Every structure is written in structure tokens, then in C-alpha cells.
Amino acid sequence: MSPTLLELEDELTRLTLAPELGASIVNWTVSSTGQPLLRHSDQHALNTGLPGKLACYPLAPWSNRISEGGFDCPDGWLALTPNSLTDPLPIHGSAWQQPWQIVSHTRDEIVLQLDSTTPFAYRARQRFHLSEGKLSIDLQVTHLAEHAAWHGLGLHPYFPRTAGTRLQAQARQVWLCDSAKLPTQLTSIPKDWDFSQPRALPETLVDNGFCEWDGHCLIQQPELGYELECQATGSGYYLLYCPVGLEFFCIEPVSHPVNAHHLPGRPGLRLLEQGQSAELGFSLRYRYANS
């Protein structure tokens, strides 16, 4: 059975959401042409029921991978089990794998909510606002469990990639990784990964976390005739995923580096008591550009 789809449309673009599939974005397109601004999801992608085949999904109550089978909280060890067929480690929290409820749907805004008990009780809320070609996504998590726990947030958008795609996203350091894709060393940015000015994406695999990000991101798509001016809040890190030979890449605004639960000082994580919240925002403004 096909999931329920919700739509927003402004003067320039159209947004489609699937609340039941982890509150994922299915498509965001230019209304006049159908040009995808995020990776296009066809009916087959939708029928898989997998948010990872769609255009964007939320990361809560953490982003990316966690090692060692769990992590310490003030009340003791929180055990985690792998939650993806494609990864041996627990990944991306639990919000993306649960159906969300519709809180409100107006002409220019949709609010979705999840009340989760996995891996502890929390409430996640996503607000999508669309106006004049600008998509704003606000993600909030509120801790509901009696005992405090560590939280992190992120968004996982997929962007079209062509030979001419260029990225600008300035950061100061990057985590190098091992074969398990876990961070091993924090280092200065290699020349090929220096996106302080717009540049083409690397031809080799990148799956790394970048630190001390100012939250600004520019994605230029000259062959597709547009660019996206993006701004993140509550996110001092981004994850860049550039798989080789595929027609997409991901730049993910996140509140913490990969496996932060086991890094010294737990960088970017928030220890939330019952009733406390954390937020992350990401806006993407579409601009037409002549190729």
C-alpha cells in the first residue's frame, strides 16, 4: 500500500513528504519544469519504503554510526543493536525508521511529530516551511525519559551530482576514518577537500565528518541550471558523502561528529534531562542560474 503523501507548493517549487516513511522528503522540484532540487524519488524508490532511497530524512536522537554496542549515560550503559541491513553498526538514530504523525498542514507549512520509545522515550518534531523558493526545515527533539541521555541531531539530504556540480562549505578540520567508517584522527583539511571556495567534488570516495563549519553551504549545478544557497543552525559539523560512480552526493548538517558518544568530551552532543530540548535547522534557497 502506498504511503500517504503531503505537498507544499510556493511560487517556484513543490515539496512532497511521506510522514509514514520517517517523515522523509520524497521530492523537492521546480514547479514549472519538474527539475529535481534533491535526488529524485520515483515510484520504485517510494515502494521500497526505505527513507535511504528518498530525498532527505531526519537524524535523531543521533547522527551516523555508534561503536561498541551502545554508550554510557549518567544512569548506566545504553545498549544498542544494529538497525540497518547495510551497516554492521547502529546508525542514524531511530526517528527515520518510524511513522510520524501530522500535527498541522497549512498553505505554506507542515509540522510532523514522532513520539518514540526507542532507544529511550523522546519526542521529535519537524517543521517544513516553503516560501519563494526557500525550503526551511526545523528539527527538534525533546527528551521524555525519566533518566537523562545524550542526544544529537542531523538531516540527511541527497543532492543530484553531475560532472559540473560544485560545492562550497568552509570548515577548519576533518576526521579521517578507518575501514569501519569510524573517526580515527582529526586533521587539517586536505587540498582536495578544501571547499572554502566553490570546487568540484572529489573523484574518490569521501565519507567524512568536517568540523568547525560556519553553517553556510553553496551547491552550484550549472549543468542543471540552478544553485542552492543553504544555511544551517545548531550544526557546527557536516558529513560529506561522495560515493564513486553514483549520481548523487550528500552534505549532511549535523550537531556532532561520527561516534561522538565515544570521543573525548562527546563533542556536539547534548545531555538532556526530562523535558529538555535540542534543535537544528537547515534552509535551502533555490536560485535559477543560466548554465
PDB file of C-alpha atoms in Angstrom:
ATOM      1  CA  MET A   1       0.000   0.000   0.000  1.00  0.00           C
ATOM      2  CA  SER A   2       1.383   3.395  -0.992  1.00  0.00           C
ATOM      3  CA  PRO A   3       2.238   5.787   1.852  1.00  0.00           C
ATOM      4  CA  THR A   4       0.279   8.970   2.396  1.00  0.00           C
ATOM      5  CA  LEU A   5       1.965  11.921   0.675  1.00  0.00           C
ATOM      6  CA  LEU A   6       1.691  15.584   1.685  1.00  0.00           C
ATOM      7  CA  GLU A   7       2.511  18.558  -0.551  1.00  0.00           C
ATOM      8  CA  LEU A   8       3.524  22.177  -0.215  1.00  0.00           C
ATOM      9  CA  GLU A   9       3.878  24.493  -3.194  1.00  0.00           C
ATOM     10  CA  ASP A  10       5.088  28.085  -3.420  1.00  0.00           C
ATOM     11  CA  GLU A  11       5.640  30.398  -6.382  1.00  0.00           C
ATOM     12  CA  LEU A  12       8.687  28.437  -7.549  1.00  0.00           C
ATOM     13  CA  THR A  13       8.904  24.955  -6.054  1.00  0.00           C
ATOM     14  CA  ARG A  14       6.914  21.940  -4.886  1.00  0.00           C
ATOM     15  CA  LEU A  15       7.696  19.760  -1.848  1.00  0.00           C
ATOM     16  CA  THR A  16       6.396  16.220  -1.266  1.00  0.00           C
ATOM     17  CA  LEU A  17       6.649  14.480   2.127  1.00  0.00           C
ATOM     18  CA  ALA A  18       5.968  10.941   3.367  1.00  0.00           C
ATOM     19  CA  PRO A  19       5.140  11.130   7.112  1.00  0.00           C
ATOM     20  CA  GLU A  20       4.865   7.350   7.425  1.00  0.00           C
ATOM     21  CA  LEU A  21       8.365   6.826   5.987  1.00  0.00           C
ATOM     22  CA  GLY A  22      10.328   8.520   8.742  1.00  0.00           C
ATOM     23  CA  ALA A  23       8.950  11.972   7.869  1.00  0.00           C
ATOM     24  CA  SER A  24      11.144  11.867   4.767  1.00  0.00           C
ATOM     25  CA  ILE A  25      11.162  14.310   1.896  1.00  0.00           C
ATOM     26  CA  VAL A  26      10.198  12.384  -1.231  1.00  0.00           C
ATOM     27  CA  ASN A  27      10.860  15.163  -3.755  1.00  0.00           C
ATOM     28  CA  TRP A  28      11.553  18.873  -3.944  1.00  0.00           C
ATOM     29  CA  THR A  29      11.224  20.146  -7.503  1.00  0.00           C
ATOM     30  CA  VAL A  30      10.918  23.280  -9.610  1.00  0.00           C
ATOM     31  CA  SER A  31       7.182  23.653 -10.256  1.00  0.00           C
ATOM     32  CA  SER A  32       7.460  24.901 -13.847  1.00  0.00           C
ATOM     33  CA  THR A  33       9.858  22.240 -15.127  1.00  0.00           C
ATOM     34  CA  GLY A  34       9.869  19.349 -12.648  1.00  0.00           C
ATOM     35  CA  GLN A  35      13.639  19.792 -12.196  1.00  0.00           C
ATOM     36  CA  PRO A  36      14.696  17.889  -9.032  1.00  0.00           C
ATOM     37  CA  LEU A  37      16.466  20.035  -6.423  1.00  0.00           C
ATOM     38  CA  LEU A  38      17.096  16.991  -4.238  1.00  0.00           C
ATOM     39  CA  ARG A  39      17.674  13.460  -5.545  1.00  0.00           C
ATOM     40  CA  HIS A  40      14.561  12.429  -7.462  1.00  0.00           C
ATOM     41  CA  SER A  41      12.443   9.669  -5.922  1.00  0.00           C
ATOM     42  CA  ASP A  42      10.427   7.656  -8.438  1.00  0.00           C
ATOM     43  CA  GLN A  43       7.590   5.251  -7.615  1.00  0.00           C
ATOM     44  CA  HIS A  44      10.040   2.359  -7.236  1.00  0.00           C
ATOM     45  CA  ALA A  45      12.043   4.278  -4.624  1.00  0.00           C
ATOM     46  CA  LEU A  46       8.821   5.104  -2.797  1.00  0.00           C
ATOM     47  CA  ASN A  47       7.646   1.496  -2.913  1.00  0.00           C
ATOM     48  CA  THR A  48      10.807   0.280  -1.158  1.00  0.00           C
ATOM     49  CA  GLY A  49       9.563   2.004   1.993  1.00  0.00           C
ATOM     50  CA  LEU A  50      13.176   2.934   2.752  1.00  0.00           C
ATOM     51  CA  PRO A  51      13.987   6.562   3.643  1.00  0.00           C
ATOM     52  CA  GLY A  52      17.539   5.985   2.388  1.00  0.00           C
ATOM     53  CA  LYS A  53      16.122   5.696  -1.140  1.00  0.00           C
ATOM     54  CA  LEU A  54      14.298   9.036  -0.881  1.00  0.00           C
ATOM     55  CA  ALA A  55      15.444  12.676  -0.921  1.00  0.00           C
ATOM     56  CA  CYS A  56      16.054  13.531   2.756  1.00  0.00           C
ATOM     57  CA  TYR A  57      15.327  12.123   6.213  1.00  0.00           C
ATOM     58  CA  PRO A  58      15.846  13.245   9.830  1.00  0.00           C
ATOM     59  CA  LEU A  59      18.577  12.001  12.159  1.00  0.00           C
ATOM     60  CA  ALA A  60      17.511  11.732  15.805  1.00  0.00           C
ATOM     61  CA  PRO A  61      18.400  11.123  18.560  1.00  0.00           C
ATOM     62  CA  TRP A  62      21.856  10.867  16.980  1.00  0.00           C
ATOM     63  CA  SER A  63      23.584  11.025  13.598  1.00  0.00           C
ATOM     64  CA  ASN A  64      25.620   8.351  11.854  1.00  0.00           C
ATOM     65  CA  ARG A  65      27.386   5.388  13.488  1.00  0.00           C
ATOM     66  CA  ILE A  66      27.929   4.400  17.129  1.00  0.00           C
ATOM     67  CA  SER A  67      30.525   1.774  18.045  1.00  0.00           C
ATOM     68  CA  GLU A  68      30.910  -0.627  20.983  1.00  0.00           C
ATOM     69  CA  GLY A  69      27.266  -1.703  21.022  1.00  0.00           C
ATOM     70  CA  GLY A  70      25.956   1.362  22.836  1.00  0.00           C
ATOM     71  CA  PHE A  71      27.077   4.230  25.042  1.00  0.00           C
ATOM     72  CA  ASP A  72      27.270   5.425  28.625  1.00  0.00           C
ATOM     73  CA  CYS A  73      24.583   7.642  30.146  1.00  0.00           C
ATOM     74  CA  PRO A  74      24.570   9.001  33.709  1.00  0.00           C
ATOM     75  CA  ASP A  75      22.171   6.213  34.706  1.00  0.00           C
ATOM     76  CA  GLY A  76      24.295   3.477  33.105  1.00  0.00           C
ATOM     77  CA  TRP A  77      25.034   1.744  29.813  1.00  0.00           C
ATOM     78  CA  LEU A  78      22.515   2.089  26.985  1.00  0.00           C
ATOM     79  CA  ALA A  79      22.786  -0.966  24.731  1.00  0.00           C
ATOM     80  CA  LEU A  80      22.095  -0.563  21.005  1.00  0.00           C
ATOM     81  CA  THR A  81      21.651  -3.097  18.234  1.00  0.00           C
ATOM     82  CA  PRO A  82      22.371  -2.666  14.504  1.00  0.00           C
ATOM     83  CA  ASN A  83      19.348  -1.175  12.744  1.00  0.00           C
ATOM     84  CA  SER A  84      20.276  -1.292   9.063  1.00  0.00           C
ATOM     85  CA  LEU A  85      20.764  -4.164   6.612  1.00  0.00           C
ATOM     86  CA  THR A  86      23.644  -2.262   5.014  1.00  0.00           C
ATOM     87  CA  ASP A  87      25.676  -1.382   8.107  1.00  0.00           C
ATOM     88  CA  PRO A  88      27.001  -3.518  10.989  1.00  0.00           C
ATOM     89  CA  LEU A  89      26.749  -0.617  13.474  1.00  0.00           C
ATOM     90  CA  PRO A  90      23.711   1.236  14.847  1.00  0.00           C
ATOM     91  CA  ILE A  91      23.264   4.216  12.534  1.00  0.00           C
ATOM     92  CA  HIS A  92      21.301   7.479  12.300  1.00  0.00           C
ATOM     93  CA  GLY A  93      19.154   7.057  15.412  1.00  0.00           C
ATOM     94  CA  SER A  94      15.613   5.709  15.272  1.00  0.00           C
ATOM     95  CA  ALA A  95      13.383   8.567  14.062  1.00  0.00           C
ATOM     96  CA  TRP A  96      13.910   7.768  10.372  1.00  0.00           C
ATOM     97  CA  GLN A  97      12.585   4.221  10.799  1.00  0.00           C
ATOM     98  CA  GLN A  98       9.239   5.099  12.381  1.00  0.00           C
ATOM     99  CA  PRO A  99       5.977   6.623  11.100  1.00  0.00           C
ATOM    100  CA  TRP A 100       5.348  10.230  12.127  1.00  0.00           C
ATOM    101  CA  GLN A 101       2.038  11.938  12.817  1.00  0.00           C
ATOM    102  CA  ILE A 102       0.674  15.051  11.124  1.00  0.00           C
ATOM    103  CA  VAL A 103       0.377  17.939  13.601  1.00  0.00           C
ATOM    104  CA  SER A 104      -0.660  20.624  11.113  1.00  0.00           C
ATOM    105  CA  HIS A 105      -0.788  21.302   7.376  1.00  0.00           C
ATOM    106  CA  THR A 106      -1.326  24.845   6.127  1.00  0.00           C
ATOM    107  CA  ARG A 107      -0.726  26.543   2.779  1.00  0.00           C
ATOM    108  CA  ASP A 108       2.994  27.063   3.374  1.00  0.00           C
ATOM    109  CA  GLU A 109       3.874  24.844   6.344  1.00  0.00           C
ATOM    110  CA  ILE A 110       3.694  21.229   7.526  1.00  0.00           C
ATOM    111  CA  VAL A 111       4.525  20.078  11.063  1.00  0.00           C
ATOM    112  CA  LEU A 112       5.137  16.387  11.777  1.00  0.00           C
ATOM    113  CA  GLN A 113       5.761  14.697  15.121  1.00  0.00           C
ATOM    114  CA  LEU A 114       7.062  11.391  16.440  1.00  0.00           C
ATOM    115  CA  ASP A 115       6.644  10.054  19.970  1.00  0.00           C
ATOM    116  CA  SER A 116       9.266   7.323  20.263  1.00  0.00           C
ATOM    117  CA  THR A 117      10.225   4.818  22.942  1.00  0.00           C
ATOM    118  CA  THR A 118      13.350   3.593  21.108  1.00  0.00           C
ATOM    119  CA  PRO A 119      16.109   3.615  22.341  1.00  0.00           C
ATOM    120  CA  PHE A 120      14.531   5.768  25.090  1.00  0.00           C
ATOM    121  CA  ALA A 121      11.453   7.983  25.262  1.00  0.00           C
ATOM    122  CA  TYR A 122      11.714  11.174  23.200  1.00  0.00           C
ATOM    123  CA  ARG A 123       9.555  13.398  21.018  1.00  0.00           C
ATOM    124  CA  ALA A 124      10.827  14.598  17.656  1.00  0.00           C
ATOM    125  CA  ARG A 125       9.185  17.363  15.648  1.00  0.00           C
ATOM    126  CA  GLN A 126       9.908  18.569  12.118  1.00  0.00           C
ATOM    127  CA  ARG A 127       8.600  21.804  10.662  1.00  0.00           C
ATOM    128  CA  PHE A 128       8.756  22.303   6.892  1.00  0.00           C
ATOM    129  CA  HIS A 129       8.151  25.820   5.553  1.00  0.00           C
ATOM    130  CA  LEU A 130       8.159  26.774   1.876  1.00  0.00           C
ATOM    131  CA  SER A 131       8.161  30.347   0.568  1.00  0.00           C
ATOM    132  CA  GLU A 132       9.534  31.972  -2.604  1.00  0.00           C
ATOM    133  CA  GLY A 133      11.779  29.015  -3.410  1.00  0.00           C
ATOM    134  CA  LYS A 134      13.201  28.706   0.098  1.00  0.00           C
ATOM    135  CA  LEU A 135      12.717  25.445   1.972  1.00  0.00           C
ATOM    136  CA  SER A 136      13.245  25.702   5.742  1.00  0.00           C
ATOM    137  CA  ILE A 137      13.460  22.573   7.889  1.00  0.00           C
ATOM    138  CA  ASP A 138      13.448  22.829  11.684  1.00  0.00           C
ATOM    139  CA  LEU A 139      14.140  19.649  13.653  1.00  0.00           C
ATOM    140  CA  GLN A 140      13.622  19.478  17.410  1.00  0.00           C
ATOM    141  CA  VAL A 141      13.981  16.653  19.916  1.00  0.00           C
ATOM    142  CA  THR A 142      12.598  16.679  23.461  1.00  0.00           C
ATOM    143  CA  HIS A 143      13.777  14.102  25.998  1.00  0.00           C
ATOM    144  CA  LEU A 144      10.834  12.349  27.659  1.00  0.00           C
ATOM    145  CA  ALA A 145      12.534   9.559  29.616  1.00  0.00           C
ATOM    146  CA  GLU A 146      12.976   9.790  33.368  1.00  0.00           C
ATOM    147  CA  HIS A 147      16.754   9.443  33.172  1.00  0.00           C
ATOM    148  CA  ALA A 148      18.996  11.821  31.205  1.00  0.00           C
ATOM    149  CA  ALA A 149      20.557  10.715  27.919  1.00  0.00           C
ATOM    150  CA  TRP A 150      22.879  12.063  25.233  1.00  0.00           C
ATOM    151  CA  HIS A 151      21.233  13.489  22.122  1.00  0.00           C
ATOM    152  CA  GLY A 152      22.408  14.587  18.690  1.00  0.00           C
ATOM    153  CA  LEU A 153      20.581  15.748  15.584  1.00  0.00           C
ATOM    154  CA  GLY A 154      21.055  15.937  11.845  1.00  0.00           C
ATOM    155  CA  LEU A 155      19.457  15.893   8.416  1.00  0.00           C
ATOM    156  CA  HIS A 156      20.408  13.553   5.575  1.00  0.00           C
ATOM    157  CA  PRO A 157      19.652  15.198   2.209  1.00  0.00           C
ATOM    158  CA  TYR A 158      20.688  13.660  -1.111  1.00  0.00           C
ATOM    159  CA  PHE A 159      21.618  16.062  -3.920  1.00  0.00           C
ATOM    160  CA  PRO A 160      21.913  15.414  -7.672  1.00  0.00           C
ATOM    161  CA  ARG A 161      25.503  15.141  -8.880  1.00  0.00           C
ATOM    162  CA  THR A 162      26.807  15.834 -12.377  1.00  0.00           C
ATOM    163  CA  ALA A 163      30.335  16.394 -13.670  1.00  0.00           C
ATOM    164  CA  GLY A 164      29.809  20.129 -13.163  1.00  0.00           C
ATOM    165  CA  THR A 165      28.448  20.059  -9.607  1.00  0.00           C
ATOM    166  CA  ARG A 166      30.393  22.403  -7.338  1.00  0.00           C
ATOM    167  CA  LEU A 167      30.319  22.739  -3.552  1.00  0.00           C
ATOM    168  CA  GLN A 168      31.306  25.491  -1.141  1.00  0.00           C
ATOM    169  CA  ALA A 169      31.225  24.627   2.581  1.00  0.00           C
ATOM    170  CA  GLN A 170      34.050  26.021   4.662  1.00  0.00           C
ATOM    171  CA  ALA A 171      35.401  24.012   7.582  1.00  0.00           C
ATOM    172  CA  ARG A 172      38.657  24.023   9.559  1.00  0.00           C
ATOM    173  CA  GLN A 173      39.295  20.324  10.242  1.00  0.00           C
ATOM    174  CA  VAL A 174      38.181  16.869   9.138  1.00  0.00           C
ATOM    175  CA  TRP A 175      38.063  13.450  10.761  1.00  0.00           C
ATOM    176  CA  LEU A 176      39.956  10.673   8.964  1.00  0.00           C
ATOM    177  CA  CYS A 177      38.290   7.254   9.237  1.00  0.00           C
ATOM    178  CA  ASP A 178      39.116   3.568   9.455  1.00  0.00           C
ATOM    179  CA  SER A 179      37.610   0.729   7.421  1.00  0.00           C
ATOM    180  CA  ALA A 180      34.547   0.697   9.704  1.00  0.00           C
ATOM    181  CA  LYS A 181      33.974   4.372   8.780  1.00  0.00           C
ATOM    182  CA  LEU A 182      34.680   5.426  12.366  1.00  0.00           C
ATOM    183  CA  PRO A 183      36.826   8.511  13.044  1.00  0.00           C
ATOM    184  CA  THR A 184      40.467   7.928  13.947  1.00  0.00           C
ATOM    185  CA  GLN A 185      42.277  11.252  13.601  1.00  0.00           C
ATOM    186  CA  LEU A 186      41.333  14.926  13.474  1.00  0.00           C
ATOM    187  CA  THR A 187      43.463  16.734  10.931  1.00  0.00           C
ATOM    188  CA  SER A 188      43.683  19.825   8.768  1.00  0.00           C
ATOM    189  CA  ILE A 189      41.681  19.853   5.539  1.00  0.00           C
ATOM    190  CA  PRO A 190      43.481  18.156   2.601  1.00  0.00           C
ATOM    191  CA  LYS A 191      43.727  20.293  -0.509  1.00  0.00           C
ATOM    192  CA  ASP A 192      41.297  18.095  -2.465  1.00  0.00           C
ATOM    193  CA  TRP A 193      38.690  18.518   0.291  1.00  0.00           C
ATOM    194  CA  ASP A 194      39.069  22.270   0.735  1.00  0.00           C
ATOM    195  CA  PHE A 195      35.652  23.714  -0.082  1.00  0.00           C
ATOM    196  CA  SER A 196      36.325  27.216   1.222  1.00  0.00           C
ATOM    197  CA  GLN A 197      35.642  28.285  -2.379  1.00  0.00           C
ATOM    198  CA  PRO A 198      33.313  26.514  -4.832  1.00  0.00           C
ATOM    199  CA  ARG A 199      35.005  23.465  -6.313  1.00  0.00           C
ATOM    200  CA  ALA A 200      34.164  20.182  -7.997  1.00  0.00           C
ATOM    201  CA  LEU A 201      33.556  17.134  -5.829  1.00  0.00           C
ATOM    202  CA  PRO A 202      36.418  14.622  -5.469  1.00  0.00           C
ATOM    203  CA  GLU A 203      36.501  11.656  -7.836  1.00  0.00           C
ATOM    204  CA  THR A 204      37.471   9.340  -4.962  1.00  0.00           C
ATOM    205  CA  LEU A 205      35.228   8.190  -2.113  1.00  0.00           C
ATOM    206  CA  VAL A 206      34.585  10.716   0.644  1.00  0.00           C
ATOM    207  CA  ASP A 207      32.615   9.683   3.747  1.00  0.00           C
ATOM    208  CA  ASN A 208      33.951  12.002   6.440  1.00  0.00           C
ATOM    209  CA  GLY A 209      32.940  14.499   9.080  1.00  0.00           C
ATOM    210  CA  PHE A 210      34.080  18.129   8.743  1.00  0.00           C
ATOM    211  CA  CYS A 211      34.456  20.299  11.863  1.00  0.00           C
ATOM    212  CA  GLU A 212      34.217  23.988  12.769  1.00  0.00           C
ATOM    213  CA  TRP A 213      31.746  24.672   9.967  1.00  0.00           C
ATOM    214  CA  ASP A 214      30.142  28.102   9.759  1.00  0.00           C
ATOM    215  CA  GLY A 215      26.849  26.546   8.624  1.00  0.00           C
ATOM    216  CA  HIS A 216      26.951  28.084   5.146  1.00  0.00           C
ATOM    217  CA  CYS A 217      26.803  25.889   2.050  1.00  0.00           C
ATOM    218  CA  LEU A 218      26.537  26.706  -1.647  1.00  0.00           C
ATOM    219  CA  ILE A 219      25.702  23.989  -4.174  1.00  0.00           C
ATOM    220  CA  GLN A 220      26.163  25.051  -7.792  1.00  0.00           C
ATOM    221  CA  GLN A 221      24.539  22.958 -10.524  1.00  0.00           C
ATOM    222  CA  PRO A 222      25.489  24.725 -13.806  1.00  0.00           C
ATOM    223  CA  GLU A 223      24.526  21.767 -15.992  1.00  0.00           C
ATOM    224  CA  LEU A 224      21.096  21.653 -14.344  1.00  0.00           C
ATOM    225  CA  GLY A 225      20.571  25.410 -14.416  1.00  0.00           C
ATOM    226  CA  TYR A 226      20.300  26.293 -10.738  1.00  0.00           C
ATOM    227  CA  GLU A 227      22.092  26.681  -7.424  1.00  0.00           C
ATOM    228  CA  LEU A 228      21.129  26.216  -3.772  1.00  0.00           C
ATOM    229  CA  GLU A 229      22.186  28.651  -1.074  1.00  0.00           C
ATOM    230  CA  CYS A 230      21.982  26.783   2.244  1.00  0.00           C
ATOM    231  CA  GLN A 231      22.353  27.768   5.890  1.00  0.00           C
ATOM    232  CA  ALA A 232      22.388  25.510   8.956  1.00  0.00           C
ATOM    233  CA  THR A 233      21.832  26.432  12.597  1.00  0.00           C
ATOM    234  CA  GLY A 234      22.682  24.281  15.597  1.00  0.00           C
ATOM    235  CA  SER A 235      25.207  22.491  13.419  1.00  0.00           C
ATOM    236  CA  GLY A 236      28.948  23.028  13.727  1.00  0.00           C
ATOM    237  CA  TYR A 237      29.694  19.926  11.665  1.00  0.00           C
ATOM    238  CA  TYR A 238      28.799  18.481   8.297  1.00  0.00           C
ATOM    239  CA  LEU A 239      29.199  14.998   6.896  1.00  0.00           C
ATOM    240  CA  LEU A 240      30.182  14.770   3.255  1.00  0.00           C
ATOM    241  CA  TYR A 241      29.380  11.570   1.409  1.00  0.00           C
ATOM    242  CA  CYS A 242      30.540  11.282  -2.203  1.00  0.00           C
ATOM    243  CA  PRO A 243      30.151   7.704  -3.454  1.00  0.00           C
ATOM    244  CA  VAL A 244      32.088   6.865  -6.594  1.00  0.00           C
ATOM    245  CA  GLY A 245      30.122   6.424  -9.795  1.00  0.00           C
ATOM    246  CA  LEU A 246      26.688   7.381  -8.437  1.00  0.00           C
ATOM    247  CA  GLU A 247      24.589  10.357  -9.475  1.00  0.00           C
ATOM    248  CA  PHE A 248      24.183  11.863  -6.013  1.00  0.00           C
ATOM    249  CA  PHE A 249      26.145  13.196  -3.076  1.00  0.00           C
ATOM    250  CA  CYS A 250      25.209  14.111   0.488  1.00  0.00           C
ATOM    251  CA  ILE A 251      26.187  17.043   2.637  1.00  0.00           C
ATOM    252  CA  GLU A 252      24.523  16.490   5.995  1.00  0.00           C
ATOM    253  CA  PRO A 253      24.225  19.221   8.648  1.00  0.00           C
ATOM    254  CA  VAL A 254      24.783  17.522  12.000  1.00  0.00           C
ATOM    255  CA  SER A 255      25.270  18.610  15.594  1.00  0.00           C
ATOM    256  CA  HIS A 256      28.149  16.221  16.309  1.00  0.00           C
ATOM    257  CA  PRO A 257      30.858  14.130  14.600  1.00  0.00           C
ATOM    258  CA  VAL A 258      30.528  10.418  13.905  1.00  0.00           C
ATOM    259  CA  ASN A 259      30.747   8.251  17.047  1.00  0.00           C
ATOM    260  CA  ALA A 260      30.817  11.346  19.272  1.00  0.00           C
ATOM    261  CA  HIS A 261      29.457   9.188  22.114  1.00  0.00           C
ATOM    262  CA  HIS A 262      32.936   7.608  22.325  1.00  0.00           C
ATOM    263  CA  LEU A 263      35.115  10.631  21.528  1.00  0.00           C
ATOM    264  CA  PRO A 264      36.783  12.663  24.312  1.00  0.00           C
ATOM    265  CA  GLY A 265      34.338  15.236  25.653  1.00  0.00           C
ATOM    266  CA  ARG A 266      31.470  13.904  23.495  1.00  0.00           C
ATOM    267  CA  PRO A 267      31.743  16.869  21.094  1.00  0.00           C
ATOM    268  CA  GLY A 268      28.434  18.340  19.929  1.00  0.00           C
ATOM    269  CA  LEU A 269      26.215  16.010  21.968  1.00  0.00           C
ATOM    270  CA  ARG A 270      23.697  17.363  24.474  1.00  0.00           C
ATOM    271  CA  LEU A 271      22.871  15.633  27.767  1.00  0.00           C
ATOM    272  CA  LEU A 272      19.135  16.252  28.057  1.00  0.00           C
ATOM    273  CA  GLU A 273      17.094  15.824  31.204  1.00  0.00           C
ATOM    274  CA  GLN A 274      13.394  15.001  31.029  1.00  0.00           C
ATOM    275  CA  GLY A 275      11.565  17.857  29.283  1.00  0.00           C
ATOM    276  CA  GLN A 276      14.695  19.481  27.833  1.00  0.00           C
ATOM    277  CA  SER A 277      15.054  20.007  24.066  1.00  0.00           C
ATOM    278  CA  ALA A 278      17.666  20.478  21.348  1.00  0.00           C
ATOM    279  CA  GLU A 279      17.181  21.977  17.873  1.00  0.00           C
ATOM    280  CA  LEU A 280      18.780  22.016  14.429  1.00  0.00           C
ATOM    281  CA  GLY A 281      17.725  23.995  11.373  1.00  0.00           C
ATOM    282  CA  PHE A 282      18.554  23.930   7.675  1.00  0.00           C
ATOM    283  CA  SER A 283      17.336  26.258   4.941  1.00  0.00           C
ATOM    284  CA  LEU A 284      17.831  25.769   1.202  1.00  0.00           C
ATOM    285  CA  ARG A 285      17.109  28.627  -1.196  1.00  0.00           C
ATOM    286  CA  TYR A 286      16.638  27.793  -4.882  1.00  0.00           C
ATOM    287  CA  ARG A 287      18.058  30.214  -7.441  1.00  0.00           C
ATOM    288  CA  TYR A 288      17.770  29.868 -11.193  1.00  0.00           C
ATOM    289  CA  ALA A 289      21.134  30.139 -12.918  1.00  0.00           C
ATOM    290  CA  ASN A 290      21.987  30.042 -16.604  1.00  0.00           C
ATOM    291  CA  SER A 291      24.240  27.121 -17.456  1.00  0.00           C
TER     292      SER A 291
END
